[in-house]
Coordinates of C-alpha atoms in Angstrom, one line a residue:
Chain A
X1 CA 66.7 -69.2 24.2
X2 CA 66.6 -71.8 27.0
X3 CA 64.3 -71.6 30.0
X4 CA 67.0 -70.5 32.4
X5 CA 68.4 -68.0 30.0
X6 CA 68.2 -64.4 31.4
X7 CA 65.8 -62.1 29.6
X8 CA 67.2 -58.7 28.6
X9 CA 65.4 -56.1 30.6
X10 CA 64.5 -54.1 27.6
X11 CA 62.8 -57.0 26.0
X12 CA 61.1 -57.8 29.3
X13 CA 59.8 -54.3 29.6
X14 CA 58.6 -54.3 26.0
X15 CA 56.8 -57.6 26.6
X16 CA 55.3 -56.3 29.8
X17 CA 54.2 -53.2 28.0
X18 CA 52.5 -55.3 25.3
X19 CA 50.7 -57.3 28.0
X20 CA 49.5 -54.1 29.7
X21 CA 48.3 -52.5 26.5
X22 CA 46.5 -55.6 25.3
X23 CA 44.4 -55.8 28.4
X24 CA 41.1 -54.0 27.7
X25 CA 40.8 -53.3 31.4
X26 CA 43.7 -50.9 31.0
X27 CA 42.1 -49.0 28.2
X28 CA 40.0 -45.8 28.6
X29 CA 39.8 -46.0 32.4
X30 CA 37.8 -43.3 34.1
X31 CA 39.8 -42.0 37.1
X32 CA 39.3 -39.4 39.7
X33 CA 42.1 -37.8 41.6
X34 CA 44.0 -34.6 42.4
X35 CA 46.7 -33.1 40.3
X36 CA 50.2 -32.7 41.6
X37 CA 53.4 -31.8 39.8
X38 CA 51.6 -30.3 36.9
X39 CA 54.3 -29.6 34.3
X40 CA 53.7 -28.4 30.8
X41 CA 56.8 -28.9 28.7
X42 CA 58.0 -26.7 25.8
X43 CA 57.6 -29.8 23.6
X44 CA 53.8 -29.4 24.1
X45 CA 53.5 -32.5 26.2
X46 CA 52.3 -32.1 29.8
X47 CA 53.3 -34.4 32.7
X48 CA 51.6 -34.6 36.1
X49 CA 50.8 -37.0 38.8
X50 CA 47.3 -38.1 39.6
X51 CA 46.9 -38.9 43.3
X52 CA 44.6 -39.3 46.2
X53 CA 45.1 -40.6 49.7
X54 CA 45.2 -44.2 48.6
X55 CA 47.9 -43.8 45.9
X56 CA 49.2 -42.1 42.8
X57 CA 50.1 -42.7 39.2
X58 CA 52.1 -40.7 36.6
X59 CA 50.1 -39.2 33.8
X60 CA 51.0 -37.7 30.5
X61 CA 49.0 -35.5 28.1
X62 CA 50.6 -35.8 24.6
X63 CA 50.7 -32.7 22.6
X64 CA 47.4 -32.0 20.8
X65 CA 45.9 -35.3 21.9
X66 CA 43.5 -33.8 24.5
X67 CA 42.0 -30.5 25.2
X68 CA 43.3 -29.0 28.4
X69 CA 40.7 -27.0 30.3
X70 CA 41.7 -23.6 31.5
X71 CA 42.6 -23.2 35.2
X72 CA 44.1 -26.6 35.8
X73 CA 46.7 -26.5 38.4
X74 CA 48.2 -28.5 41.3
X75 CA 45.6 -29.5 43.9
X76 CA 42.7 -29.4 41.3
X77 CA 40.5 -32.4 41.5
X78 CA 39.9 -33.8 38.1
X79 CA 38.2 -36.6 36.2
X80 CA 40.6 -38.3 33.8
X81 CA 39.9 -40.7 31.0
X82 CA 43.1 -42.5 30.0
X83 CA 44.8 -45.7 29.1
X84 CA 47.5 -47.4 31.1
X85 CA 50.9 -47.6 29.4
X86 CA 54.4 -48.5 30.4
X87 CA 57.1 -46.0 29.5
X88 CA 59.9 -48.4 28.6
X89 CA 62.8 -46.0 28.9
X90 CA 62.0 -45.6 32.6
X91 CA 60.0 -48.7 33.3
X92 CA 57.3 -46.4 34.6
X93 CA 53.6 -47.1 34.5
X94 CA 51.7 -44.1 33.5
X95 CA 48.2 -43.0 32.3
X96 CA 48.1 -41.5 28.8
X97 CA 45.3 -39.0 29.2
X98 CA 42.6 -38.8 26.6
X99 CA 40.4 -36.4 28.5
X100 CA 40.7 -34.4 31.6
X101 CA 38.0 -32.2 33.3
X102 CA 38.2 -30.4 36.5
X103 CA 35.5 -31.8 38.8
X104 CA 34.2 -28.8 40.7
X105 CA 34.2 -26.8 37.5
X106 CA 31.0 -28.5 36.4
X107 CA 29.3 -27.8 39.7
X108 CA 30.3 -24.1 39.6
X109 CA 29.4 -23.9 35.9
X110 CA 26.0 -25.3 36.6
X111 CA 25.5 -22.6 39.3
X112 CA 26.5 -20.0 36.8
X113 CA 24.1 -21.4 34.3
X114 CA 21.2 -21.3 36.7
X115 CA 22.1 -17.8 37.7
X116 CA 22.2 -16.8 34.0
X117 CA 18.8 -18.4 33.3
X118 CA 17.3 -16.6 36.3
X119 CA 18.7 -13.3 35.1
X120 CA 17.5 -13.9 31.5
X121 CA 14.1 -14.8 32.8
X122 CA 13.9 -11.7 34.9
X123 CA 14.9 -9.6 31.9
X124 CA 12.1 -11.2 29.8
X125 CA 14.6 -12.7 27.4
X126 CA 13.3 -16.2 27.9
X127 CA 9.6 -15.1 27.5
X128 CA 10.1 -12.8 24.6
X129 CA 8.0 -13.6 21.5
X130 CA 9.9 -15.9 19.1
X131 CA 10.4 -15.3 15.5
X132 CA 9.1 -18.1 13.3
X133 CA 11.1 -19.6 10.5
X134 CA 10.4 -18.7 6.9
X135 CA 8.6 -21.3 4.8
X136 CA 12.1 -21.7 3.3
X137 CA 15.2 -19.6 3.7
X138 CA 16.5 -17.4 0.9
X139 CA 19.8 -17.5 2.6
X140 CA 20.6 -19.9 5.4
X141 CA 23.6 -19.2 7.6
X142 CA 25.1 -22.1 9.6
X143 CA 27.5 -21.3 12.5
X144 CA 29.1 -24.5 13.6
X145 CA 32.4 -26.4 14.1
X146 CA 34.6 -25.9 11.1
X147 CA 35.1 -29.1 9.2
X148 CA 33.0 -31.0 11.8
X149 CA 31.1 -34.2 11.2
X150 CA 28.0 -32.3 12.3
X151 CA 28.6 -29.8 9.5
X152 CA 29.1 -32.5 6.9
X153 CA 25.8 -34.2 8.0
X154 CA 24.0 -30.9 7.9
X155 CA 25.2 -30.0 4.4
X156 CA 24.5 -33.5 3.1
X157 CA 21.0 -33.4 4.5
X158 CA 20.3 -29.9 3.3
X159 CA 21.5 -30.7 -0.2
X160 CA 19.3 -33.8 -0.4
X161 CA 16.3 -31.8 0.7
X162 CA 16.9 -28.8 -1.5
X163 CA 19.8 -29.1 -3.9
X164 CA 21.5 -25.8 -4.4
X165 CA 19.7 -23.9 -1.6
X166 CA 21.8 -20.9 -0.8
X167 CA 23.9 -21.5 2.3
X168 CA 26.7 -19.8 4.0
X169 CA 28.7 -21.8 6.6
X170 CA 30.8 -19.9 9.1
X171 CA 33.2 -22.4 10.6
X172 CA 34.1 -21.6 14.2
X173 CA 35.6 -23.3 17.2
X174 CA 32.7 -24.9 19.3
X175 CA 34.6 -26.1 22.3
X176 CA 37.4 -25.0 24.4
X177 CA 38.4 -21.6 25.6
X178 CA 37.9 -19.9 22.2
X179 CA 34.5 -21.3 21.6
X180 CA 32.4 -18.6 23.2
X181 CA 34.2 -15.8 21.4
X182 CA 34.1 -17.5 18.0
X183 CA 30.5 -18.5 18.2
X184 CA 29.6 -14.9 19.1
X185 CA 31.7 -13.6 16.2
X186 CA 30.1 -16.1 13.9
X187 CA 26.7 -14.9 14.9
X188 CA 27.8 -11.3 14.4
X189 CA 28.8 -12.2 10.8
X190 CA 25.3 -13.7 10.3
X191 CA 23.7 -10.6 11.6
X192 CA 25.8 -8.5 9.2
X193 CA 24.6 -10.8 6.3
X194 CA 21.1 -9.9 7.3
X195 CA 21.7 -6.3 6.4
X196 CA 20.3 -5.3 3.1
X197 CA 23.4 -3.3 2.1
X198 CA 25.9 -6.0 3.0
X199 CA 23.8 -8.7 1.3
X200 CA 23.4 -6.5 -1.8
X201 CA 27.2 -5.8 -1.9
X202 CA 27.8 -9.6 -1.7
X203 CA 25.1 -10.3 -4.3
X204 CA 23.2 -12.5 -2.0
X205 CA 19.7 -12.2 -0.4
X206 CA 19.8 -11.1 3.2
X207 CA 20.3 -14.0 5.6
X208 CA 16.9 -14.9 6.9
X209 CA 17.6 -18.0 9.1
X210 CA 20.5 -19.1 11.2
X211 CA 21.5 -22.4 12.6
X212 CA 24.0 -22.3 15.4
X213 CA 25.2 -25.5 17.0
X214 CA 27.4 -28.5 17.0
X215 CA 27.4 -32.3 17.3
X216 CA 27.0 -34.1 20.6
X217 CA 29.6 -34.2 23.3
X218 CA 30.1 -34.1 27.1
X219 CA 28.4 -31.4 29.1
X220 CA 31.7 -29.6 29.3
X221 CA 32.2 -29.8 25.5
X222 CA 28.8 -28.1 25.0
X223 CA 29.3 -25.6 27.7
X224 CA 29.9 -22.6 25.5
X225 CA 26.2 -22.9 24.6
X226 CA 25.4 -22.3 28.2
X227 CA 27.3 -19.0 28.5
X228 CA 26.0 -15.5 28.6
X229 CA 27.7 -14.0 25.6
X230 CA 26.4 -16.8 23.3
X231 CA 22.9 -16.6 24.8
X232 CA 22.8 -12.8 24.4
X233 CA 24.1 -12.9 20.9
X234 CA 21.4 -15.4 19.9
X235 CA 18.6 -13.4 21.6
X236 CA 19.8 -10.2 19.8
X237 CA 19.6 -11.7 16.3
X238 CA 17.1 -10.0 14.0
X239 CA 16.3 -13.2 12.2
X240 CA 15.1 -16.5 13.5
X241 CA 17.8 -18.6 15.1
X242 CA 17.7 -22.4 15.5
X243 CA 19.8 -23.8 18.4
X244 CA 21.1 -27.1 17.2
X245 CA 23.4 -28.8 19.7
X246 CA 23.4 -32.6 19.7
X247 CA 22.6 -33.7 23.2
X248 CA 20.1 -35.7 24.9
X249 CA 20.0 -34.8 28.6
X250 CA 20.2 -31.3 29.8
X251 CA 18.7 -28.3 28.1
X252 CA 21.2 -25.7 27.2
X253 CA 20.7 -22.0 27.6
X254 CA 21.1 -21.5 23.8
X255 CA 18.1 -23.9 23.4
X256 CA 16.0 -21.7 25.7
X257 CA 16.9 -18.4 24.1
X258 CA 16.8 -19.4 20.5
X259 CA 13.6 -19.0 18.4
X260 CA 13.6 -22.8 17.6
X261 CA 15.2 -25.6 19.5
X262 CA 16.4 -28.5 17.4
X263 CA 17.5 -31.7 19.1
X264 CA 20.4 -32.2 16.7
X265 CA 22.1 -30.3 13.9
X266 CA 20.3 -32.5 11.3
X267 CA 17.0 -31.8 13.0
X268 CA 17.8 -28.1 12.6
X269 CA 18.3 -28.6 8.9
X270 CA 14.9 -30.4 8.7
X271 CA 13.3 -27.4 10.5
X272 CA 14.9 -24.8 8.1
X273 CA 15.1 -26.5 4.8
X274 CA 11.9 -28.0 3.4
X275 CA 11.9 -30.7 0.7
X276 CA 11.8 -28.6 -2.4
X277 CA 10.1 -31.4 -4.3
X278 CA 7.2 -31.2 -1.8
X279 CA 6.9 -27.4 -2.4
X280 CA 7.0 -27.9 -6.1
X281 CA 4.5 -30.7 -6.0
X282 CA 2.2 -28.7 -3.9
X283 CA 2.4 -25.8 -6.4
X284 CA 1.7 -28.1 -9.3
X285 CA -1.2 -29.6 -7.4
X286 CA -2.6 -26.1 -6.8
X287 CA -2.1 -25.4 -10.5
X288 CA -3.9 -28.6 -11.5
X289 CA -6.8 -27.9 -9.1
X290 CA -7.0 -24.3 -10.3
X291 CA -7.1 -25.5 -13.9
X292 CA -9.7 -28.2 -13.2
X293 CA -11.9 -25.8 -11.2
X294 CA -11.7 -23.1 -13.8
X295 CA -12.5 -25.6 -16.6
X296 CA -15.5 -27.0 -14.7
X297 CA -16.5 -23.4 -14.0
X298 CA -16.1 -22.5 -17.7
X299 CA -18.1 -25.5 -18.9
X300 CA -20.8 -24.7 -16.4
X301 CA -20.8 -21.1 -17.7
X302 CA -20.9 -22.5 -21.2
X303 CA -23.9 -24.7 -20.4
X304 CA -25.6 -21.8 -18.8
X305 CA -24.9 -19.7 -21.8
X306 CA -26.1 -22.4 -24.1
X307 CA -29.3 -22.7 -22.1
X308 CA -29.7 -18.9 -22.2
X309 CA -29.1 -18.9 -25.9
X310 CA -31.7 -21.5 -26.5
X311 CA -34.2 -19.7 -24.3
X312 CA -33.4 -16.5 -26.1
X313 CA -33.9 -18.1 -29.4
X314 CA -37.2 -19.6 -28.5
X315 CA -38.4 -16.7 -26.5
X316 CA -39.7 -14.4 -29.3
X317 CA -41.5 -17.1 -31.1
X318 CA -43.0 -18.4 -28.0
X319 CA -44.1 -15.0 -27.0
X320 CA -45.7 -14.1 -30.3
X321 CA -47.5 -17.3 -30.7
X322 CA -48.7 -16.9 -27.1
X323 CA -49.8 -13.4 -27.9
X324 CA -51.5 -14.4 -31.1
X325 CA -53.3 -17.2 -29.3
X326 CA -54.2 -14.8 -26.6
X327 CA -55.4 -12.3 -29.0
X328 CA -57.4 -14.9 -30.9
X329 CA -58.9 -16.0 -27.7
X330 CA -59.7 -12.4 -26.8
X331 CA -61.1 -11.9 -30.2
X332 CA -63.4 -14.9 -30.1
X333 CA -64.4 -13.9 -26.6
X334 CA -65.1 -10.4 -27.7
X335 CA -67.0 -11.5 -30.7
X336 CA -69.1 -14.0 -28.8
X337 CA -69.8 -11.6 -26.1
X338 CA -70.6 -8.6 -28.3
X339 CA -72.9 -10.6 -30.6
X340 CA -74.8 -11.9 -27.6
X341 CA -75.2 -8.3 -26.3
X342 CA -76.1 -7.1 -29.7
X343 CA -78.6 -9.8 -30.2
X344 CA -80.3 -9.0 -26.9
X345 CA -80.2 -5.4 -27.8
X346 CA -81.7 -6.1 -31.2
X347 CA -84.5 -8.1 -29.6
X348 CA -85.2 -5.4 -27.1
X349 CA -85.2 -2.9 -29.8
X350 CA -87.6 -4.9 -31.9
X351 CA -90.0 -5.4 -29.0
X352 CA -89.7 -1.7 -28.3
X353 CA -90.2 -0.8 -31.9
X354 CA -93.3 -2.9 -32.3
X355 CA -94.7 -1.6 -29.0
X356 CA -94.0 1.8 -30.2
X357 CA -95.6 1.2 -33.5
X358 CA -98.7 -0.3 -32.0
X359 CA -99.1 2.5 -29.5
X360 CA -98.4 5.4 -31.9
X361 CA -101.6 7.6 -32.3
X362 CA -101.0 7.6 -36.0
X363 CA -101.6 3.8 -36.1
X364 CA -104.9 4.5 -34.5
X365 CA -105.8 7.3 -36.9
X366 CA -104.8 4.9 -39.8
X367 CA -107.6 2.6 -38.6
X368 CA -110.2 5.4 -39.2
X369 CA -110.2 7.2 -35.8
X370 CA -109.5 10.9 -35.6
X371 CA -108.1 13.0 -32.8
X372 CA -109.3 16.4 -31.7
X373 CA -106.8 19.1 -30.7
X374 CA -107.5 22.5 -29.3
X375 CA -105.9 25.7 -30.5
X376 CA -103.0 25.1 -28.0
X377 CA -102.3 21.7 -29.6
X378 CA -103.7 19.9 -26.6
X379 CA -105.5 16.6 -27.3
X380 CA -109.2 16.8 -26.4
X381 CA -110.1 13.6 -24.6
X382 CA -113.5 14.7 -23.1
X383 CA -116.6 16.7 -24.4
X384 CA -116.4 18.6 -21.1
X385 CA -113.2 20.3 -22.4
X386 CA -115.3 21.8 -25.2
X387 CA -117.4 24.8 -25.5
X388 CA -120.0 25.5 -28.2
X389 CA -118.5 27.8 -31.0
X390 CA -115.0 26.7 -30.1
X391 CA -112.7 25.9 -33.1
X392 CA -110.9 22.6 -33.0
X393 CA -108.4 20.9 -35.2
X394 CA -109.3 17.4 -36.3
X395 CA -106.2 15.2 -36.9
X396 CA -106.4 12.5 -39.5
X397 CA -103.8 10.0 -40.4
X398 CA -103.1 11.9 -43.6
X399 CA -103.8 15.5 -42.6
X400 CA -106.0 17.8 -40.5
X401 CA -109.2 19.8 -40.8
X402 CA -110.5 22.7 -38.8
X403 CA -114.1 22.7 -37.4
X404 CA -116.3 24.7 -35.1
X405 CA -118.3 23.0 -32.3
X406 CA -121.9 23.5 -32.9
X407 CA -123.6 21.2 -30.4
X408 CA -122.3 19.4 -27.3
X409 CA -123.9 16.3 -26.0
X410 CA -122.5 14.4 -23.1
X411 CA -123.2 10.7 -22.8
X412 CA -125.4 9.6 -19.9
X413 CA -123.6 7.9 -17.1
Chain B
X1 CA 9.0 -10.3 -2.7
X2 CA 9.7 -11.0 0.9
X3 CA 9.2 -14.4 2.5
X4 CA 6.0 -13.2 4.1
X5 CA 4.6 -12.4 0.8
X6 CA 5.5 -15.8 -0.6
X7 CA 3.4 -17.3 2.2
X8 CA 0.7 -14.7 1.6
X9 CA 0.8 -15.5 -2.2
X10 CA 0.4 -19.2 -1.4
X11 CA -2.5 -18.5 1.0
X12 CA -4.2 -16.4 -1.6
X13 CA -3.6 -19.0 -4.2
X14 CA -5.1 -21.7 -2.0
X15 CA -8.1 -19.5 -1.4
X16 CA -8.6 -19.1 -5.2
X17 CA -8.2 -22.8 -5.8
X18 CA -10.8 -23.5 -3.1
X19 CA -13.2 -20.9 -4.6
X20 CA -12.8 -22.3 -8.1
X21 CA -13.3 -25.8 -6.9
X22 CA -16.4 -24.7 -5.0
X23 CA -17.8 -23.3 -8.2
X24 CA -20.9 -21.1 -8.7
X25 CA -19.1 -18.1 -10.0
X26 CA -19.9 -16.1 -13.1
X27 CA -17.7 -16.3 -16.1
X28 CA -16.0 -13.0 -15.5
X29 CA -15.1 -13.8 -11.9
X30 CA -13.8 -17.2 -13.0
X31 CA -11.5 -15.7 -15.5
X32 CA -10.3 -13.0 -13.1
X33 CA -9.6 -15.6 -10.4
X34 CA -7.8 -17.8 -12.9
X35 CA -5.6 -15.0 -14.1
X36 CA -4.8 -13.9 -10.5
X37 CA -4.0 -17.5 -9.5
X38 CA -1.7 -18.0 -12.5
X39 CA 0.2 -14.9 -11.6
X40 CA 0.5 -16.1 -8.0
X41 CA 1.7 -19.5 -9.2
X42 CA 4.4 -17.9 -11.3
X43 CA 5.5 -15.7 -8.4
X44 CA 5.8 -18.7 -6.1
X45 CA 7.7 -20.7 -8.6
X46 CA 10.1 -17.8 -9.2
X47 CA 10.6 -17.5 -5.4
X48 CA 11.6 -21.2 -5.2
X49 CA 14.1 -20.7 -7.9
X50 CA 15.5 -17.6 -6.3
X51 CA 16.3 -19.5 -3.1
X52 CA 18.9 -21.4 -5.0
X53 CA 22.5 -20.2 -5.0
X54 CA 26.0 -21.0 -3.9
X55 CA 27.2 -22.8 -0.9
X56 CA 29.9 -20.8 0.8
X57 CA 31.9 -22.7 3.4
X58 CA 34.0 -20.1 5.1
X59 CA 36.2 -20.1 8.1
X60 CA 35.4 -17.4 10.6
X61 CA 38.2 -15.0 9.7
X62 CA 37.3 -15.3 6.0
X63 CA 33.6 -14.7 6.7
X64 CA 34.5 -11.7 8.8
X65 CA 36.8 -10.3 6.1
X66 CA 34.1 -10.8 3.4
X67 CA 31.5 -9.0 5.5
X68 CA 33.9 -6.2 6.4
X69 CA 34.7 -5.6 2.7
X70 CA 31.0 -5.6 2.0
X71 CA 30.4 -2.9 4.6
X72 CA 33.2 -0.7 3.1
X73 CA 31.7 -0.9 -0.4

C-alpha cells in the first residue's frame, strides 16, 4: 500500500482503537462526573453519559463486569474507574466502566455509621462485656464470601495450624445489596448451630466460635459491616464472634461490636485456631514434668523410707545396749554408794558396840566390882540411900545375893 | 467436658506439675497427685482429638436447609 493510498476507515478506526488501548494513560482512569442518559438495556449492559460543565464522555457498563450500586440515576454524581475505548462500529470514544460509586453516598453512609455508633454506645452495646474465645474451638463457623480468596486463605491457614479441626463455612454475599441480609442470615445459621439440639441432630459439637468477615476492599465494598442489622446480629450472638474484615484504615462497626477484632481474615484464624502441635507439645511437656517430679518425689520417699528402715533396724539394739550400759552404770554406782554407806555404818556400829561394851555395868562387875540394888531395883550409889537393917540385893557378874545392912559408915569429906 | 473445663483441667494439671516439681510431699500425696494428673492429661488429650471433624463448606441456602432439617428432627 503506497503512502498516498487511502486507508479504509474501518482499518483506520481499528488502528486508532489499538493506539488508544495501548496507552497506559487510558487505562483505569479515575473520573468524577454526573450521570445523564442512564440506560440499562435488556441485554444486561448499561449505557450512560458521564458529564460535567467542562465536557462529557459516553460510558458503558458491560453486563456482570461491575457491581452497580443501588439508587444510581440521572443527575447522580459518581466516581468512575474505567478504561478508554473506541467503539469501532460508531467511531465513538467511550469509557468502559470497571467501578462506579455514587459520591455523596459515602458521605451520607458515614453519617449513618456515626449515628449507629452513637446509638449502640447509648444502648451499652459497645461497652458490654466481651466473650473470650475458647482455647480452641470444638466447632468453628466461618461466615464469609462464598468461594472467596479470603475463604481459601482462611481454610489453608486453619488446616496448617490444626489439620482436621471441625469447621463449617457458610458462604454468603459480602458486598452489594444482598450482603447485609445474607451476612445476617449466615450469622443466624451459626447461632442455630450453637443450639445443643441442632448440633446433636447434625452430630456435631455446638458451634463455639464464629468468624465473620471478608477480604479487603474499598470502603463501599466493606460497607455492609457498618450497617445496623449486621452489627445487631453480631452483638446478639451467644458465642464469641471475631470480626475479620481485611482493611487498614477505618474501623468498621462490626469490629466495634464483635468480641474480638481481627485485622484480616487470616488473623482471625490465628486468633481462633491454635497450633495443635503446640498444644500437644505442651501436654507432653506437662506429662514429662509430672513424671520427673513424681519419680524424684518417689525416690525421695524411698530414701526417707530406707533411712527410716535403717534407723528402725538399729533402734532396738541401740536402745537395749544403752539401757544395759545405763543399768550397769547404775548398778556400779549403787554398789559403790551402798558399800560406802554400809562401811561407814559398820564402823559406826563397831565404835558404838565397843563403847557399849566398855560402858556396860556387867563389864565392870566382871572385873570384880558389885552393884547394890534396893528392893525396887534401883541402883544404890550412896550410903546415904541406905538404912540399917535394910535388905539389899548384891549384883555380881554371874548372879546375885541378898544381904541386910548392919552398919553404915560414911566417908569423911 | 465443656471448653471451660478443658482450660480448668489444664490449670489443675499445671498446678499438680508445679506441686510435684516443688517436692516435699509424702508418698501417698505424691501417688494421689500423679494419678489425678494422669487422668487430667488423658482428658485434655481426648479433648484435642474431639475437636477434629469434617470441614463443611456450605452455601447459605444449603446451610439454612441443613439447620432447618435439624430443628425439625
